[in-house]
Every structure is written in C-alpha cells, then in structure tokens.
Amino acid sequence: MADDNEIQFIANSSGRRWPLLSYRGYLYLHNRATLQTSYWRCVNATKKERCNVRLTVKGDLNGDPKDLTVANLPLKDHVCGEPNSSVEQICAEMKLTAANDATVKISLSQKRPLSQQQFR
C-alpha cells in the first residue's frame, strides 16, 4: 500500500485525457500545466461542497511519480469532508463499473432484458 504523502495517478473513468491525482487521501483533477509545473484542483471543487483546495505539482508528469513534489504546502483544509481516495477501493469500483457496463452491452446486443438473460 502506498504512503498517503506519495503522489499517485489513477485512470480517469470519465474519459478525460488526464488521470486523477491522489495525494494525502484526496483526489484531484488536472486544471492546467506549464513545462515543469502542473496545477490540480479537488474533485469536489465544482460540486455542492465547493472545495477550493488546489495542488501545485513540480516535476515531469511523464516521469516517475515519486520524483514529483507538491510545491504549495501546507494545503488548505478540505471543506468536502473525509479523504476520498483509497486507491485500492477506487480501482475495485472502476472494475465493478466496467464489468456492469459490459453486462449491459451484452444484454442490449441480444435485445433481451438483463433479468431474462441471466436465467437462461
């Protein structure tokens, strides 16, 4: 299991170009970047909670995540609540979602309700 102070990237299942960034138990979406600096915002920045915590990450995003550093420490407190980025839990949820999507696609391609297909 990775250290919470370590930057990790998680595939973004929403189809966006950039992965999610996990740091200290929270998830961040890519906001913008320059050559050696990238800017990230809490995934709850635009939701009801309006969490405005931002990360400034220094280093090459194409390199090893262990070589990246968070430049704007200390961070503000998250108003969105408890940490939301158990990487193992997120990966398991993504696999479950992908499996459910595949089952629905199979059901639709056979033009039978899923409940009938399961029992035949």
XYZ file of N, CA and C in Angstrom:
360
model
N 0.835 -1.178 0.000
C 0.000 0.000 0.000
C 0.884 1.247 0.000
N 0.516 2.232 -0.776
C 1.321 3.436 -0.929
C 1.108 4.393 0.242
N 2.136 5.182 0.490
C 2.082 6.220 1.513
C 1.142 7.333 1.055
N 0.337 7.896 1.966
C -0.600 8.973 1.619
C 0.108 10.230 1.131
N 1.359 10.436 1.567
C 2.106 11.616 1.139
C 2.745 11.429 -0.230
N 2.541 10.287 -0.822
C 3.088 9.978 -2.136
C 2.042 10.317 -3.197
N 2.481 10.914 -4.288
C 1.570 11.213 -5.392
C 1.337 9.940 -6.186
N 0.073 9.657 -6.477
C -0.289 8.514 -7.312
C -1.255 8.990 -8.380
N -1.231 8.304 -9.520
C -2.178 8.611 -10.581
C -3.134 7.447 -10.739
N -4.402 7.758 -10.971
C -5.452 6.756 -11.128
C -6.146 7.037 -12.447
N -6.357 5.992 -13.234
C -7.043 6.169 -14.516
C -8.387 6.844 -14.290
N -8.709 7.779 -15.141
C -9.954 8.533 -15.026
C -11.011 7.846 -15.871
N -12.017 7.286 -15.235
C -13.038 6.521 -15.954
C -14.028 7.410 -16.691
N -13.932 8.734 -16.523
C -14.878 9.622 -17.197
C -14.477 9.903 -18.638
N -13.349 9.361 -19.080
C -12.915 9.556 -20.453
C -12.080 10.799 -20.660
N -11.735 11.486 -19.605
C -10.888 12.672 -19.737
C -9.458 12.259 -20.057
N -8.733 13.194 -20.636
C -7.358 12.916 -21.042
C -6.453 12.661 -19.845
N -6.601 13.450 -18.802
C -5.712 13.361 -17.649
C -6.247 12.378 -16.613
N -5.352 11.646 -15.958
C -5.794 10.780 -14.862
C -6.114 11.627 -13.632
N -6.683 10.980 -12.642
C -6.881 11.635 -11.350
C -5.574 11.555 -10.575
N -5.319 12.535 -9.743
C -4.143 12.530 -8.892
C -4.613 12.281 -7.463
N -3.959 11.368 -6.788
C -4.276 11.062 -5.397
C -3.124 11.550 -4.524
N -3.474 12.332 -3.489
C -2.457 12.849 -2.576
C -3.093 13.062 -1.207
N -2.483 12.478 -0.195
C -2.956 12.589 1.195
C -4.420 12.204 1.360
N -4.840 11.221 0.584
C -6.195 10.700 0.742
C -7.267 11.430 -0.035
N -6.899 12.415 -0.835
C -7.881 13.164 -1.620
C -7.570 13.041 -3.106
N -8.615 13.194 -3.922
C -8.467 13.127 -5.375
C -8.496 14.522 -5.974
N -7.695 14.695 -7.020
C -7.595 15.986 -7.699
C -7.715 15.789 -9.203
N -8.338 16.773 -9.861
C -8.444 16.814 -11.318
C -7.411 17.791 -11.860
N -6.863 17.464 -13.034
C -5.894 18.349 -13.678
C -6.581 19.645 -14.085
N -5.952 20.760 -13.807
C -6.514 22.061 -14.143
C -5.763 22.696 -15.310
N -4.429 22.818 -15.178
C -3.609 23.360 -16.264
C -2.157 23.000 -15.993
N -1.278 23.291 -16.976
C 0.126 22.934 -16.802
C 1.030 23.864 -17.597
N 2.251 24.009 -17.105
C 3.329 24.637 -17.845
C 4.391 23.559 -18.019
N 5.574 23.928 -18.448
C 6.589 22.930 -18.762
C 6.917 21.987 -17.595
N 7.199 22.520 -16.427
C 7.572 21.688 -15.282
C 6.636 21.846 -14.083
N 5.495 22.486 -14.283
C 4.550 22.707 -13.189
C 3.148 22.354 -13.659
N 2.424 21.624 -12.835
C 1.024 21.330 -13.160
C 0.159 21.741 -11.976
N -1.056 22.122 -12.300
C -1.986 22.631 -11.295
C -3.205 21.716 -11.253
N -3.605 21.350 -10.056
C -4.682 20.397 -9.843
C -5.679 20.984 -8.859
N -6.961 20.585 -8.966
C -7.986 21.056 -8.033
C -8.723 19.855 -7.455
N -9.260 20.020 -6.275
C -10.024 18.949 -5.634
C -11.181 18.538 -6.546
N -11.500 17.255 -6.590
C -12.594 16.783 -7.446
C -13.937 17.372 -7.019
N -14.027 17.862 -5.804
C -15.277 18.453 -5.315
C -15.307 19.976 -5.456
N -14.450 20.533 -6.293
C -14.379 21.993 -6.443
C -15.647 22.566 -7.050
N -16.295 21.847 -7.927
C -17.481 22.390 -8.591
C -18.772 21.773 -8.087
N -18.674 20.885 -7.131
C -19.874 20.251 -6.585
C -20.444 21.096 -5.456
N -21.442 20.582 -4.817
C -22.140 21.292 -3.748
C -21.184 21.807 -2.663
N -20.145 21.043 -2.364
C -19.235 21.421 -1.281
C -18.355 22.617 -1.623
N -18.099 22.859 -2.903
C -17.236 23.962 -3.363
C -15.870 23.942 -2.669
N -15.248 22.788 -2.650
C -13.930 22.653 -2.030
C -12.895 23.333 -2.930
N -12.148 24.283 -2.386
C -11.233 25.052 -3.221
C -9.762 24.724 -2.998
N -9.463 23.528 -2.515
C -8.072 23.137 -2.319
C -7.435 22.854 -3.677
N -6.261 23.400 -3.866
C -5.515 23.240 -5.117
C -4.122 22.714 -4.805
N -3.570 21.947 -5.752
C -2.194 21.464 -5.642
C -1.369 22.092 -6.752
N -0.140 22.432 -6.439
C 0.835 22.833 -7.441
C 1.915 21.763 -7.406
N 2.066 21.039 -8.501
C 2.998 19.915 -8.554
C 4.158 20.280 -9.472
N 5.375 20.122 -8.957
C 6.591 20.409 -9.720
C 7.211 19.100 -10.188
N 7.673 19.095 -11.435
C 8.349 17.930 -11.986
C 7.708 17.470 -13.278
N 8.331 16.476 -13.894
C 7.882 15.940 -15.176
C 6.769 14.925 -14.950
N 5.568 15.223 -15.434
C 4.426 14.318 -15.249
C 4.596 13.005 -15.997
N 5.465 12.975 -17.001
C 5.695 11.744 -17.757
C 6.731 10.848 -17.097
N 7.389 11.349 -16.070
C 8.401 10.572 -15.364
C 7.802 9.783 -14.208
N 8.662 9.395 -13.296
C 8.256 8.629 -12.117
C 7.500 9.547 -11.148
N 6.282 9.155 -10.725
C 5.529 9.988 -9.772
C 6.287 10.260 -8.471
N 7.228 9.390 -8.113
C 7.996 9.592 -6.883
C 8.925 10.802 -6.988
N 9.210 11.244 -8.225
C 10.074 12.406 -8.433
C 9.300 13.720 -8.412
N 7.986 13.653 -8.299
C 7.152 14.854 -8.269
C 7.065 15.399 -6.847
N 6.963 16.710 -6.724
C 6.819 17.323 -5.406
C 5.649 18.301 -5.405
N 4.980 18.380 -4.277
C 3.896 19.341 -4.103
C 4.531 20.619 -3.568
N 4.350 21.716 -4.314
C 5.062 22.954 -4.006
C 4.305 23.884 -3.067
N 3.004 23.768 -2.983
C 2.232 24.741 -2.193
C 1.793 24.187 -0.835
N 2.746 23.648 -0.086
C 2.439 23.154 1.256
C 2.600 24.288 2.257
N 1.868 24.347 3.339
C 0.770 23.453 3.704
C -0.484 23.767 2.891
N -1.284 22.736 2.674
C -2.528 22.887 1.924
C -3.625 23.447 2.825
N -4.610 24.066 2.203
C -5.800 24.484 2.943
C -6.541 23.232 3.400
N -7.446 23.394 4.347
C -8.280 22.274 4.780
C -9.370 22.021 3.745
N -9.629 20.749 3.495
C -10.707 20.373 2.578
C -12.050 20.601 3.265
N -12.947 21.330 2.621
C -14.292 21.523 3.164
C -15.228 20.409 2.705
N -14.736 19.540 1.826
C -15.581 18.481 1.263
C -15.670 17.258 2.163
N -14.977 17.261 3.283
C -15.134 16.163 4.221
C -13.944 15.238 4.296
N -14.245 13.978 4.524
C -13.232 12.959 4.747
C -12.445 12.667 3.474
N -11.234 12.134 3.629
C -10.466 11.721 2.446
C -11.295 10.798 1.555
N -11.070 10.902 0.251
C -11.904 10.176 -0.706
C -11.111 9.336 -1.690
N -9.860 9.038 -1.401
C -9.077 8.380 -2.434
C -8.340 7.128 -1.996
N -9.041 6.192 -1.411
C -8.424 4.894 -1.193
C -8.216 4.287 -2.574
N -6.978 4.271 -3.030
C -6.676 3.855 -4.398
C -7.201 2.450 -4.669
N -7.025 1.559 -3.715
C -7.491 0.189 -3.905
C -9.010 0.152 -4.072
N -9.720 0.949 -3.270
C -11.183 0.988 -3.354
C -11.627 1.564 -4.694
N -10.983 2.619 -5.141
C -11.347 3.242 -6.415
C -11.129 2.275 -7.565
N -10.001 1.567 -7.565
C -9.727 0.595 -8.630
C -10.772 -0.515 -8.627
N -11.162 -0.977 -7.442
C -12.190 -2.019 -7.356
C -13.524 -1.504 -7.883
N -13.876 -0.264 -7.547
C -15.126 0.318 -8.040
C -15.099 0.475 -9.560
N -13.944 0.858 -10.109
C -13.833 1.015 -11.561
C -13.996 -0.332 -12.265
N -13.403 -1.388 -11.686
C -13.549 -2.719 -12.280
C -15.002 -3.167 -12.242
N -15.685 -2.905 -11.128
C -17.093 -3.270 -10.998
C -17.932 -2.507 -12.014
N -17.671 -1.217 -12.167
C -18.398 -0.403 -13.142
C -18.160 -0.923 -14.551
N -16.915 -1.252 -14.873
C -16.595 -1.770 -16.207
C -17.289 -3.103 -16.447
N -17.322 -3.964 -15.435
C -17.995 -5.258 -15.576
C -19.489 -5.058 -15.782
N -20.092 -4.142 -15.034
C -21.521 -3.859 -15.197
C -21.811 -3.277 -16.570
N -20.958 -2.385 -17.060
C -21.135 -1.809 -18.393
C -21.078 -2.893 -19.456
N -20.144 -3.835 -19.315
C -20.023 -4.921 -20.285
C -21.264 -5.804 -20.259
N -21.801 -6.074 -19.080
C -23.004 -6.899 -18.957
C -24.190 -6.213 -19.615
N -24.331 -4.924 -19.405
C -25.433 -4.180 -20.015
C -25.293 -4.177 -21.531
N -24.073 -4.000 -22.050
C -23.852 -4.005 -23.501
C -24.216 -5.355 -24.100
N -23.841 -6.438 -23.418
C -24.190 -7.779 -23.903
C -25.698 -7.929 -23.924
N -26.357 -7.490 -22.863
C -27.807 -7.589 -22.778
C -28.468 -6.805 -23.901
N -27.997 -5.605 -24.163
C -28.584 -4.779 -25.216
C -28.349 -5.383 -26.593
N -27.195 -6.001 -26.786
C -26.908 -6.576 -28.097
C -27.790 -7.794 -28.373
N -28.249 -8.462 -27.330
C -29.116 -9.624 -27.515
C -30.590 -9.241 -27.464
N -30.872 -7.974 -27.208
C -32.231 -7.420 -27.208
C -33.188 -8.173 -26.288
N -32.660 -8.582 -25.145
C -33.489 -9.183 -24.104
C -33.207 -8.446 -22.817
N -34.176 -8.329 -21.956
C -33.907 -7.711 -20.659
C -32.840 -8.497 -19.905
N -32.026 -7.813 -19.171
C -30.944 -8.438 -18.429
C -31.462 -9.516 -17.490
N -32.595 -9.298 -16.850
C -33.118 -10.274 -15.894
C -33.452 -11.594 -16.586
N -33.956 -11.563 -17.815
C -34.260 -12.795 -18.546
C -32.979 -13.478 -19.005
N -31.997 -12.695 -19.415
C -30.758 -13.264 -19.916
C -30.014 -14.023 -18.820
N -30.060 -13.546 -17.597
C -29.315 -14.159 -16.515
C -29.795 -15.572 -16.206
N -31.040 -15.883 -16.458
C -31.584 -17.176 -16.073
C -31.660 -18.167 -17.225
N -31.113 -17.856 -18.358
C -31.151 -18.794 -19.490
C -29.811 -19.385 -19.752
